[in-house]
mmCIF file of C-alpha atoms in Angstrom:
data_model
loop_
_atom_site.group_PDB
_atom_site.id
_atom_site.type_symbol
_atom_site.label_atom_id
_atom_site.label_comp_id
_atom_site.label_asym_id
_atom_site.label_seq_id
_atom_site.Cartn_x
_atom_site.Cartn_y
_atom_site.Cartn_z
ATOM 1 C CA UNK A 1 -0.038 -0.042 0.108
ATOM 2 C CA UNK A 2 1.688 3.401 -1.100
ATOM 3 C CA UNK A 3 1.441 6.923 0.452
ATOM 4 C CA UNK A 4 -1.651 7.807 -1.330
ATOM 5 C CA UNK A 5 -3.461 5.006 0.301
ATOM 6 C CA UNK A 6 -2.371 4.605 3.866
ATOM 7 C CA UNK A 7 -1.950 8.106 4.410
ATOM 8 C CA UNK A 8 -6.118 8.912 3.428
ATOM 9 C CA UNK A 9 -6.699 5.869 5.648
ATOM 10 C CA UNK A 10 -4.005 6.681 8.537
ATOM 11 C CA UNK A 11 -5.671 10.275 8.824
ATOM 12 C CA UNK A 12 -9.589 9.060 8.212
ATOM 13 C CA UNK A 13 -8.653 7.058 11.957
ATOM 14 C CA UNK A 14 -6.960 9.860 13.247
ATOM 15 C CA UNK A 15 -10.154 11.883 13.168
ATOM 16 C CA UNK A 16 -11.767 8.839 14.173
ATOM 17 C CA UNK A 17 -9.763 9.548 18.047
ATOM 18 C CA UNK A 18 -10.979 12.629 17.592
ATOM 19 C CA UNK A 19 -14.758 12.098 18.134
ATOM 20 C CA UNK A 20 -13.807 9.228 21.494
ATOM 21 C CA UNK A 21 -15.693 11.988 24.187
ATOM 22 C CA UNK A 22 -13.462 13.919 26.095
ATOM 23 C CA UNK A 23 -15.104 11.762 29.638
ATOM 24 C CA UNK A 24 -13.931 9.145 28.362
ATOM 25 C CA UNK A 25 -10.113 10.294 27.961
ATOM 26 C CA UNK A 26 -10.345 13.223 30.533
ATOM 27 C CA UNK A 27 -7.636 10.554 33.081
ATOM 28 C CA UNK A 28 -5.172 10.968 29.909
ATOM 29 C CA UNK A 29 -5.261 14.526 30.179
ATOM 30 C CA UNK A 30 -3.874 14.704 34.384
ATOM 31 C CA UNK A 31 -1.276 12.363 33.179
ATOM 32 C CA UNK A 32 1.912 13.284 34.295
ATOM 33 C CA UNK A 33 3.663 11.911 31.611
ATOM 34 C CA UNK A 34 1.588 12.612 28.737
ATOM 35 C CA UNK A 35 0.910 16.627 29.488
ATOM 36 C CA UNK A 36 3.526 19.156 32.016
ATOM 37 C CA UNK A 37 2.367 22.038 33.842
ATOM 38 C CA UNK A 38 3.285 24.143 30.160
ATOM 39 C CA UNK A 39 1.003 22.276 28.007
ATOM 40 C CA UNK A 40 -2.000 21.020 29.858
ATOM 41 C CA UNK A 41 -4.923 21.393 28.663
ATOM 42 C CA UNK A 42 -6.882 21.815 32.321
ATOM 43 C CA UNK A 43 -4.614 24.921 32.735
ATOM 44 C CA UNK A 44 -4.690 26.327 29.027
ATOM 45 C CA UNK A 45 -8.711 26.377 29.936
ATOM 46 C CA UNK A 46 -8.196 28.064 32.986
ATOM 47 C CA UNK A 47 -6.105 30.642 30.744
ATOM 48 C CA UNK A 48 -8.829 30.969 28.336
ATOM 49 C CA UNK A 49 -11.099 31.559 31.134
ATOM 50 C CA UNK A 50 -9.720 34.222 32.434
ATOM 51 C CA UNK A 51 -8.236 35.638 29.936
ATOM 52 C CA UNK A 52 -12.013 35.616 29.049
ATOM 53 C CA UNK A 53 -13.213 37.769 32.103
ATOM 54 C CA UNK A 54 -9.876 39.611 31.519
ATOM 55 C CA UNK A 55 -8.334 38.798 34.604
ATOM 56 C CA UNK A 56 -4.456 37.977 34.128
ATOM 57 C CA UNK A 57 -3.858 34.718 33.403
ATOM 58 C CA UNK A 58 -0.091 34.921 34.294
ATOM 59 C CA UNK A 59 -1.106 36.371 37.893
ATOM 60 C CA UNK A 60 -1.640 33.100 39.826
ATOM 61 C CA UNK A 61 1.615 30.828 38.736
ATOM 62 C CA UNK A 62 -1.023 28.013 36.837
ATOM 63 C CA UNK A 63 -1.172 29.095 33.498
ATOM 64 C CA UNK A 64 2.402 28.532 31.750
ATOM 65 C CA UNK A 65 1.612 28.748 27.794
ATOM 66 C CA UNK A 66 2.411 30.750 25.500
ATOM 67 C CA UNK A 67 0.380 33.943 24.608
ATOM 68 C CA UNK A 68 -0.210 32.759 21.415
ATOM 69 C CA UNK A 69 -2.465 30.491 22.388
ATOM 70 C CA UNK A 70 -4.628 33.108 24.374
ATOM 71 C CA UNK A 71 -5.314 34.157 20.775
ATOM 72 C CA UNK A 72 -5.881 31.878 19.421
ATOM 73 C CA UNK A 73 -8.000 29.831 20.951
ATOM 74 C CA UNK A 74 -10.229 32.656 22.193
ATOM 75 C CA UNK A 75 -10.345 34.394 18.517
ATOM 76 C CA UNK A 76 -9.662 31.687 15.819
ATOM 77 C CA UNK A 77 -9.988 27.626 17.020
ATOM 78 C CA UNK A 78 -12.260 26.168 19.789
ATOM 79 C CA UNK A 79 -10.181 24.166 21.794
ATOM 80 C CA UNK A 80 -11.774 20.868 20.880
ATOM 81 C CA UNK A 81 -10.252 17.753 20.352
ATOM 82 C CA UNK A 82 -10.823 18.653 16.429
ATOM 83 C CA UNK A 83 -7.446 20.997 17.088
ATOM 84 C CA UNK A 84 -5.226 18.893 18.298
ATOM 85 C CA UNK A 85 -6.672 15.651 15.377
ATOM 86 C CA UNK A 86 -5.806 17.884 12.072
ATOM 87 C CA UNK A 87 -2.672 18.988 14.530
ATOM 88 C CA UNK A 88 -1.760 15.685 13.857
ATOM 89 C CA UNK A 89 -2.403 15.683 10.755
ATOM 90 C CA UNK A 90 -0.577 18.275 9.453
ATOM 91 C CA UNK A 91 2.604 17.456 11.365
ATOM 92 C CA UNK A 92 2.810 13.814 9.385
ATOM 93 C CA UNK A 93 1.838 16.080 6.533
ATOM 94 C CA UNK A 94 4.754 17.837 6.787
ATOM 95 C CA UNK A 95 7.236 14.593 7.503
ATOM 96 C CA UNK A 96 5.754 13.344 4.679
ATOM 97 C CA UNK A 97 6.950 16.351 3.055
ATOM 98 C CA UNK A 98 10.573 16.242 4.423
ATOM 99 C CA UNK A 99 11.106 12.109 2.705
ATOM 100 C CA UNK A 100 10.437 13.460 -0.441
ATOM 101 C CA UNK A 101 12.840 16.591 -0.058
ATOM 102 C CA UNK A 102 15.324 14.361 1.237
ATOM 103 C CA UNK A 103 14.804 11.480 -1.140
ATOM 104 C CA UNK A 104 14.342 13.735 -4.527
ATOM 105 C CA UNK A 105 10.458 12.305 -4.901
ATOM 106 C CA UNK A 106 7.561 14.117 -6.897
ATOM 107 C CA UNK A 107 4.084 14.675 -5.080
ATOM 108 C CA UNK A 108 2.488 11.344 -5.051
ATOM 109 C CA UNK A 109 5.435 9.199 -5.433
ATOM 110 C CA UNK A 110 7.665 7.014 -2.769
ATOM 111 C CA UNK A 111 5.349 4.166 -3.061
ATOM 112 C CA UNK A 112 4.971 1.760 -0.086
ATOM 113 C CA UNK A 113 8.254 3.948 2.139
ATOM 114 C CA UNK A 114 6.130 7.120 1.584
ATOM 115 C CA UNK A 115 2.964 5.402 3.813
ATOM 116 C CA UNK A 116 5.279 3.880 6.030
ATOM 117 C CA UNK A 117 7.403 7.496 7.392
ATOM 118 C CA UNK A 118 3.637 9.323 8.008
ATOM 119 C CA UNK A 119 2.807 5.852 10.623
ATOM 120 C CA UNK A 120 5.894 5.894 12.104
ATOM 121 C CA UNK A 121 4.155 9.759 13.056
ATOM 122 C CA UNK A 122 0.697 9.635 13.638
ATOM 123 C CA UNK A 123 0.927 5.642 14.624
ATOM 124 C CA UNK A 124 3.093 6.280 17.673
ATOM 125 C CA UNK A 125 1.838 6.153 20.728
ATOM 126 C CA UNK A 126 4.126 8.929 21.998
ATOM 127 C CA UNK A 127 2.722 11.212 19.901
ATOM 128 C CA UNK A 128 -0.792 10.228 19.369
ATOM 129 C CA UNK A 129 -1.518 9.835 23.553
ATOM 130 C CA UNK A 130 -0.007 12.861 24.380
ATOM 131 C CA UNK A 131 -2.572 13.831 21.165
ATOM 132 C CA UNK A 132 -5.197 12.477 23.092
ATOM 133 C CA UNK A 133 -4.649 14.340 26.058
ATOM 134 C CA UNK A 134 -5.018 17.725 24.201
ATOM 135 C CA UNK A 135 -1.524 18.326 25.678
ATOM 136 C CA UNK A 136 0.317 21.788 23.815
ATOM 137 C CA UNK A 137 3.211 19.788 22.988
ATOM 138 C CA UNK A 138 1.327 18.380 19.477
ATOM 139 C CA UNK A 139 1.115 21.922 18.335
ATOM 140 C CA UNK A 140 5.124 22.445 19.165
ATOM 141 C CA UNK A 141 5.921 19.150 17.493
ATOM 142 C CA UNK A 142 3.829 20.389 14.319
ATOM 143 C CA UNK A 143 5.871 23.964 14.348
ATOM 144 C CA UNK A 144 9.503 21.971 14.558
ATOM 145 C CA UNK A 145 7.858 19.998 11.759
ATOM 146 C CA UNK A 146 6.571 23.005 8.953
ATOM 147 C CA UNK A 147 10.246 24.272 10.137
ATOM 148 C CA UNK A 148 12.106 21.823 8.715
ATOM 149 C CA UNK A 149 9.365 20.790 6.108
ATOM 150 C CA UNK A 150 9.213 25.201 5.108
ATOM 151 C CA UNK A 151 13.564 24.994 5.668
ATOM 152 C CA UNK A 152 14.256 21.856 3.070
ATOM 153 C CA UNK A 153 12.004 23.128 0.269
ATOM 154 C CA UNK A 154 13.912 25.837 0.139
ATOM 155 C CA UNK A 155 11.386 28.556 1.823
ATOM 156 C CA UNK A 156 13.491 30.777 4.234
ATOM 157 C CA UNK A 157 10.170 32.645 4.593
ATOM 158 C CA UNK A 158 8.509 30.452 5.957
ATOM 159 C CA UNK A 159 10.806 28.295 7.681
ATOM 160 C CA UNK A 160 12.277 30.925 9.614
ATOM 161 C CA UNK A 161 7.995 32.311 10.222
ATOM 162 C CA UNK A 162 7.538 29.144 11.820
ATOM 163 C CA UNK A 163 10.790 28.146 13.495
ATOM 164 C CA UNK A 164 10.104 31.530 15.167
ATOM 165 C CA UNK A 165 6.755 30.604 16.183
ATOM 166 C CA UNK A 166 7.976 27.170 17.294
ATOM 167 C CA UNK A 167 10.348 29.486 19.728
ATOM 168 C CA UNK A 168 7.538 31.256 21.323
ATOM 169 C CA UNK A 169 5.104 28.186 22.239
ATOM 170 C CA UNK A 170 9.052 26.540 23.529
ATOM 171 C CA UNK A 171 12.522 28.268 24.177
ATOM 172 C CA UNK A 172 13.616 25.283 23.823
ATOM 173 C CA UNK A 173 13.000 24.690 20.176
ATOM 174 C CA UNK A 174 15.535 27.737 19.513
ATOM 175 C CA UNK A 175 18.071 24.963 19.462
ATOM 176 C CA UNK A 176 17.652 24.458 16.436
ATOM 177 C CA UNK A 177 18.616 27.343 15.260
ATOM 178 C CA UNK A 178 21.547 27.295 14.018
ATOM 179 C CA UNK A 179 21.021 23.517 12.249
ATOM 180 C CA UNK A 180 17.688 25.293 10.227
ATOM 181 C CA UNK A 181 19.224 27.926 9.126
ATOM 182 C CA UNK A 182 22.727 25.390 7.385
ATOM 183 C CA UNK A 183 19.912 24.190 6.019
ATOM 184 C CA UNK A 184 18.595 26.871 3.855
ATOM 185 C CA UNK A 185 21.620 27.414 2.251
ATOM 186 C CA UNK A 186 22.433 23.648 1.858
ATOM 187 C CA UNK A 187 20.646 20.825 0.459
ATOM 188 C CA UNK A 188 18.391 18.193 1.977
ATOM 189 C CA UNK A 189 19.799 15.548 0.436
ATOM 190 C CA UNK A 190 21.594 13.106 2.002
ATOM 191 C CA UNK A 191 24.849 14.215 2.247
ATOM 192 C CA UNK A 192 26.010 10.846 5.348
ATOM 193 C CA UNK A 193 28.610 8.893 3.227
ATOM 194 C CA UNK A 194 30.526 11.804 1.493
ATOM 195 C CA UNK A 195 30.805 14.499 3.819
ATOM 196 C CA UNK A 196 32.411 18.145 3.302
ATOM 197 C CA UNK A 197 32.471 20.543 4.270
ATOM 198 C CA UNK A 198 29.868 23.401 5.131
ATOM 199 C CA UNK A 199 29.665 25.674 1.821
ATOM 200 C CA UNK A 200 26.964 27.612 2.173
ATOM 201 C CA UNK A 201 26.714 31.417 2.202
ATOM 202 C CA UNK A 202 28.181 33.510 5.582
ATOM 203 C CA UNK A 203 25.890 36.608 4.236
ATOM 204 C CA UNK A 204 23.046 34.759 3.891
ATOM 205 C CA UNK A 205 23.025 33.195 6.748
ATOM 206 C CA UNK A 206 23.124 35.865 8.555
ATOM 207 C CA UNK A 207 20.241 37.549 6.519
ATOM 208 C CA UNK A 208 18.281 34.587 7.545
ATOM 209 C CA UNK A 209 19.319 35.286 11.492
ATOM 210 C CA UNK A 210 18.715 38.486 11.304
ATOM 211 C CA UNK A 211 15.316 36.987 9.433
ATOM 212 C CA UNK A 212 14.583 35.361 12.466
ATOM 213 C CA UNK A 213 15.461 37.294 14.871
ATOM 214 C CA UNK A 214 13.053 40.034 13.348
ATOM 215 C CA UNK A 215 9.700 37.890 12.724
ATOM 216 C CA UNK A 216 10.474 36.713 16.744
ATOM 217 C CA UNK A 217 10.110 40.299 18.011
ATOM 218 C CA UNK A 218 7.423 41.248 16.077
ATOM 219 C CA UNK A 219 5.329 37.730 17.766
ATOM 220 C CA UNK A 220 6.898 39.029 21.556
ATOM 221 C CA UNK A 221 5.619 43.471 20.748
ATOM 222 C CA UNK A 222 2.342 40.820 19.543
ATOM 223 C CA UNK A 223 2.560 38.648 22.554
ATOM 224 C CA UNK A 224 2.844 42.276 25.139
ATOM 225 C CA UNK A 225 0.687 43.734 23.838
ATOM 226 C CA UNK A 226 -2.330 40.930 24.633
ATOM 227 C CA UNK A 227 -0.278 40.913 28.535
ATOM 228 C CA UNK A 228 2.119 42.867 29.052
ATOM 229 C CA UNK A 229 5.471 41.343 29.619
ATOM 230 C CA UNK A 230 4.868 39.151 32.888
ATOM 231 C CA UNK A 231 4.261 36.190 30.926
ATOM 232 C CA UNK A 232 8.400 36.192 30.023
ATOM 233 C CA UNK A 233 9.164 35.377 33.304
ATOM 234 C CA UNK A 234 5.331 32.591 33.260
ATOM 235 C CA UNK A 235 6.644 31.003 30.775
ATOM 236 C CA UNK A 236 10.051 31.266 28.763
ATOM 237 C CA UNK A 237 11.752 31.193 32.469
ATOM 238 C CA UNK A 238 9.850 28.824 32.897
ATOM 239 C CA UNK A 239 12.000 26.560 30.752
ATOM 240 C CA UNK A 240 15.081 27.852 32.460
ATOM 241 C CA UNK A 241 13.841 28.351 36.971
ATOM 242 C CA UNK A 242 12.158 25.498 36.908
ATOM 243 C CA UNK A 243 9.430 27.233 38.923
ATOM 244 C CA UNK A 244 6.789 23.974 39.060
ATOM 245 C CA UNK A 245 8.567 20.968 40.446
ATOM 246 C CA UNK A 246 5.084 18.531 39.301
ATOM 247 C CA UNK A 247 6.661 14.780 37.578
ATOM 248 C CA UNK A 248 6.829 14.043 34.241
ATOM 249 C CA UNK A 249 9.575 11.480 32.298
ATOM 250 C CA UNK A 250 12.097 14.422 32.232
ATOM 251 C CA UNK A 251 15.502 14.815 34.842
ATOM 252 C CA UNK A 252 14.747 17.503 36.278
ATOM 253 C CA UNK A 253 12.009 17.671 38.609
ATOM 254 C CA UNK A 254 12.911 15.690 41.253
ATOM 255 C CA UNK A 255 16.573 16.471 40.850
ATOM 256 C CA UNK A 256 15.935 20.108 41.880
ATOM 257 C CA UNK A 257 12.481 18.730 44.305
ATOM 258 C CA UNK A 258 16.478 17.677 45.859
ATOM 259 C CA UNK A 259 18.146 20.286 45.708
ATOM 260 C CA UNK A 260 19.551 22.771 48.822
ATOM 261 C CA UNK A 261 17.824 26.394 47.965
ATOM 262 C CA UNK A 262 21.689 27.322 47.990
ATOM 263 C CA UNK A 263 22.402 24.900 44.804
ATOM 264 C CA UNK A 264 19.587 25.723 42.787
ATOM 265 C CA UNK A 265 20.486 28.781 40.696
ATOM 266 C CA UNK A 266 24.188 27.265 40.864
ATOM 267 C CA UNK A 267 23.155 23.798 38.919
ATOM 268 C CA UNK A 268 20.451 25.039 37.130
ATOM 269 C CA UNK A 269 22.772 27.048 34.886
ATOM 270 C CA UNK A 270 24.743 23.715 34.852
ATOM 271 C CA UNK A 271 21.338 22.148 33.884
ATOM 272 C CA UNK A 272 20.423 24.711 31.098
ATOM 273 C CA UNK A 273 23.963 24.718 29.201
ATOM 274 C CA UNK A 274 24.333 21.356 29.276
ATOM 275 C CA UNK A 275 20.805 21.630 26.408
ATOM 276 C CA UNK A 276 23.180 24.109 24.510
ATOM 277 C CA UNK A 277 26.495 22.992 24.197
ATOM 278 C CA UNK A 278 25.180 19.676 22.043
ATOM 279 C CA UNK A 279 24.680 22.094 19.297
ATOM 280 C CA UNK A 280 28.487 22.980 18.448
ATOM 281 C CA UNK A 281 29.141 19.444 17.844
ATOM 282 C CA UNK A 282 26.841 18.522 16.229
ATOM 283 C CA UNK A 283 26.447 20.858 13.899
ATOM 284 C CA UNK A 284 30.207 20.728 12.772
ATOM 285 C CA UNK A 285 30.808 17.187 12.382
ATOM 286 C CA UNK A 286 27.518 16.935 10.702
ATOM 287 C CA UNK A 287 27.846 20.488 8.766
ATOM 288 C CA UNK A 288 27.608 18.355 5.476
ATOM 289 C CA UNK A 289 23.868 17.980 6.770
ATOM 290 C CA UNK A 290 21.999 19.893 8.763
ATOM 291 C CA UNK A 291 19.007 17.874 8.146
ATOM 292 C CA UNK A 292 20.257 15.400 10.350
ATOM 293 C CA UNK A 293 22.082 17.042 12.355
ATOM 294 C CA UNK A 294 18.345 18.436 13.906
ATOM 295 C CA UNK A 295 17.550 15.280 14.159
ATOM 296 C CA UNK A 296 19.775 14.512 16.575
ATOM 297 C CA UNK A 297 19.442 17.745 18.269
ATOM 298 C CA UNK A 298 15.503 16.844 17.911
ATOM 299 C CA UNK A 299 16.588 14.123 20.222
ATOM 300 C CA UNK A 300 18.626 15.813 22.038
ATOM 301 C CA UNK A 301 15.987 17.857 23.306
ATOM 302 C CA UNK A 302 14.029 14.406 24.128
ATOM 303 C CA UNK A 303 16.379 14.024 26.420
ATOM 304 C CA UNK A 304 17.243 17.126 28.420
ATOM 305 C CA UNK A 305 14.586 19.338 28.162
ATOM 306 C CA UNK A 306 13.314 20.530 31.346
ATOM 307 C CA UNK A 307 9.405 19.765 31.839
ATOM 308 C CA UNK A 308 10.106 17.227 28.874
ATOM 309 C CA UNK A 309 5.852 14.568 27.698
ATOM 310 C CA UNK A 310 6.597 11.670 26.211
ATOM 311 C CA UNK A 311 6.085 13.603 22.613
ATOM 312 C CA UNK A 312 9.445 14.399 22.910
ATOM 313 C CA UNK A 313 10.977 11.218 22.244
ATOM 314 C CA UNK A 314 8.251 10.346 20.475
ATOM 315 C CA UNK A 315 8.893 12.985 18.067
ATOM 316 C CA UNK A 316 12.898 11.780 17.152
ATOM 317 C CA UNK A 317 11.863 8.052 17.333
ATOM 318 C CA UNK A 318 9.538 8.928 13.765
ATOM 319 C CA UNK A 319 11.624 11.031 12.757
ATOM 320 C CA UNK A 320 13.746 8.110 12.345
ATOM 321 C CA UNK A 321 11.493 7.294 9.074
ATOM 322 C CA UNK A 322 13.274 10.241 7.629
ATOM 323 C CA UNK A 323 16.666 8.192 7.610
ATOM 324 C CA UNK A 324 16.422 4.345 6.038
ATOM 325 C CA UNK A 325 20.794 4.777 4.442
ATOM 326 C CA UNK A 326 21.288 4.983 8.512
ATOM 327 C CA UNK A 327 19.428 1.838 9.596
ATOM 328 C CA UNK A 328 22.489 -1.035 7.970
ATOM 329 C CA UNK A 329 25.160 0.924 10.627
ATOM 330 C CA UNK A 330 23.369 1.145 13.749
ATOM 331 C CA UNK A 331 25.242 -0.967 16.464
ATOM 332 C CA UNK A 332 22.585 -2.007 19.164
ATOM 333 C CA UNK A 333 19.033 -1.469 17.959
ATOM 334 C CA UNK A 334 17.552 -4.151 19.332
ATOM 335 C CA UNK A 335 18.475 -2.984 22.884
ATOM 336 C CA UNK A 336 17.605 0.204 22.450
ATOM 337 C CA UNK A 337 14.430 -0.454 21.369
ATOM 338 C CA UNK A 338 13.876 -2.877 24.264
ATOM 339 C CA UNK A 339 14.959 0.176 26.525
ATOM 340 C CA UNK A 340 12.880 2.101 25.378
ATOM 341 C CA UNK A 341 9.702 -1.182 25.963
ATOM 342 C CA UNK A 342 11.174 -1.842 29.356
ATOM 343 C CA UNK A 343 11.134 2.586 29.701
ATOM 344 C CA UNK A 344 7.265 2.780 28.353
ATOM 345 C CA UNK A 345 6.127 -0.111 30.327
ATOM 346 C CA UNK A 346 7.615 0.911 33.973
ATOM 347 C CA UNK A 347 6.559 4.504 33.324
ATOM 348 C CA UNK A 348 2.521 4.219 33.195
ATOM 349 C CA UNK A 349 2.935 1.067 36.391
ATOM 350 C CA UNK A 350 5.563 3.504 38.315
ATOM 351 C CA UNK A 351 3.437 6.171 37.579
ATOM 352 C CA UNK A 352 -0.437 4.435 38.916
ATOM 353 C CA UNK A 353 1.602 2.894 41.533
ATOM 354 C CA UNK A 354 3.344 6.349 43.486
ATOM 355 C CA UNK A 355 0.091 8.437 42.590
ATOM 356 C CA UNK A 356 -2.598 6.213 42.090
ATOM 357 C CA UNK A 357 -2.273 3.252 45.028
ATOM 358 C CA UNK A 358 -0.065 5.109 46.697
ATOM 359 C CA UNK A 359 1.570 2.031 47.080
ATOM 360 C CA UNK A 360 5.068 3.769 46.342
ATOM 361 C CA UNK A 361 7.098 7.311 46.384
ATOM 362 C CA UNK A 362 8.592 9.329 44.200
ATOM 363 C CA UNK A 363 12.272 7.575 43.721
ATOM 364 C CA UNK A 364 9.260 4.666 42.035
ATOM 365 C CA UNK A 365 8.443 7.040 39.270
ATOM 366 C CA UNK A 366 11.911 9.190 38.870
ATOM 367 C CA UNK A 367 13.513 5.279 38.104
ATOM 368 C CA UNK A 368 11.628 5.142 35.966
ATOM 369 C CA UNK A 369 11.924 8.399 33.714
ATOM 370 C CA UNK A 370 15.733 7.223 34.011
ATOM 371 C CA UNK A 371 15.810 4.226 32.553
ATOM 372 C CA UNK A 372 13.427 6.428 29.692
ATOM 373 C CA UNK A 373 16.486 8.599 29.657
ATOM 374 C CA UNK A 374 18.849 5.694 29.308
ATOM 375 C CA UNK A 375 16.723 4.772 26.271
ATOM 376 C CA UNK A 376 17.183 7.962 24.665
ATOM 377 C CA UNK A 377 19.916 8.703 25.442
ATOM 378 C CA UNK A 378 21.431 5.222 22.880
ATOM 379 C CA UNK A 379 18.806 6.065 20.443
ATOM 380 C CA UNK A 380 21.027 9.505 19.806
ATOM 381 C CA UNK A 381 23.807 7.831 20.495
ATOM 382 C CA UNK A 382 23.602 4.981 17.529
ATOM 383 C CA UNK A 383 22.445 7.146 15.390
ATOM 384 C CA UNK A 384 25.795 9.670 16.002
ATOM 385 C CA UNK A 385 27.044 6.665 15.809
ATOM 386 C CA UNK A 386 25.229 4.735 12.483
ATOM 387 C CA UNK A 387 25.738 8.704 10.638
ATOM 388 C CA UNK A 388 29.106 8.587 11.006
ATOM 389 C CA UNK A 389 29.662 5.487 10.135
ATOM 390 C CA UNK A 390 28.993 5.698 6.454
ATOM 391 C CA UNK A 391 31.407 8.778 5.946
ATOM 392 C CA UNK A 392 33.987 7.349 8.254
ATOM 393 C CA UNK A 393 33.921 3.968 9.156
ATOM 394 C CA UNK A 394 34.172 0.920 7.014
ATOM 395 C CA UNK A 395 31.637 1.894 4.597
ATOM 396 C CA UNK A 396 33.322 0.500 1.265
ATOM 397 C CA UNK A 397 33.280 2.434 -1.921
ATOM 398 C CA UNK A 398 31.156 -0.009 -3.821
ATOM 399 C CA UNK A 399 28.495 0.630 -0.981
ATOM 400 C CA UNK A 400 28.274 4.262 -1.124
ATOM 401 C CA UNK A 401 28.118 3.905 -5.278
ATOM 402 C CA UNK A 402 25.517 1.844 -4.844
ATOM 403 C CA UNK A 403 23.905 4.179 -2.187
ATOM 404 C CA UNK A 404 24.379 7.115 -4.433
ATOM 405 C CA UNK A 405 22.501 5.435 -7.604
ATOM 406 C CA UNK A 406 19.823 4.591 -4.935
ATOM 407 C CA UNK A 407 19.370 7.986 -4.464
ATOM 408 C CA UNK A 408 19.659 8.726 -8.281
#
């Protein structure tokens, strides 16, 4: 079954899930694995109610979403499950378009592989479960994929606007700025087997960086006109200062729950800088393939993001479908998969034991979060190893030529 027939079937399935009554999935909306204080649907509803009654939604320290959600859901769209389903569909469509740009295949072509790419997104439980929980992480992932889609298709204005929108939804996606700028002045076609120095025009790259800053400042000004500048403290700075220690599958919350206040600023700086230090090494090592560098940084975010949900590692896992050339060179794919499955089983089990049954404690759930972090780390390291092995490892020249023929 090719993409032209499979994609409509997957879209129909996702729209059917959107018809599930809200009271049947109300438990998902309060699941700490699927939504965080920055993406929670219940907090979004509270913020919309306060905003509609002319009350500052950021005054109480509960609403931490971007003001863009207030403008969209109070004027353009109602916060209904169908909106999340449509966002998922747009994300799958964007992922399919990225794959076509990388493989250099036209619209309506690609065969079964194109359908599998869409299925990797729409059937990924790490993605559709947060979407069913009406988590705002669904829109964050879609914005990231739209950014990479426009950049892969050589549309700089649209890509930079989508990236500015994405950073307003989640400031952590600013980590993708450098590889997106590199992608705009290079090609999305796989260059892993033939690494070369970055040959993009530096002047053009700087112009695109200035264009991104202009878009970001326009959105910042529009948000400030809506609700004032207090939202920066409650929304954007929350990823740096971690004011809400609600449990999540990430690695931050438990560490800072046990942290003495005297050491908190230092370790907040360490955790924040730790995210940033990956950008230059990855972009330098994979300067010949900016799309692959973006993929690896998405995986880094899926491990070390401050307010993590399952949607973050889920995006990284779905993006694996874009790079079939690395599959033969993964070192431990079976072990990594088994660790992911192990973490996927432990997280809901220990969450239920602690929160629902009251028979465990926070150590149980954080132990499962550590297993999830290890699984994510194994995936990123294996993907990095495979990308380097294609270029610098024991890949015969004949295999490289065969891959070039397949690409053509």
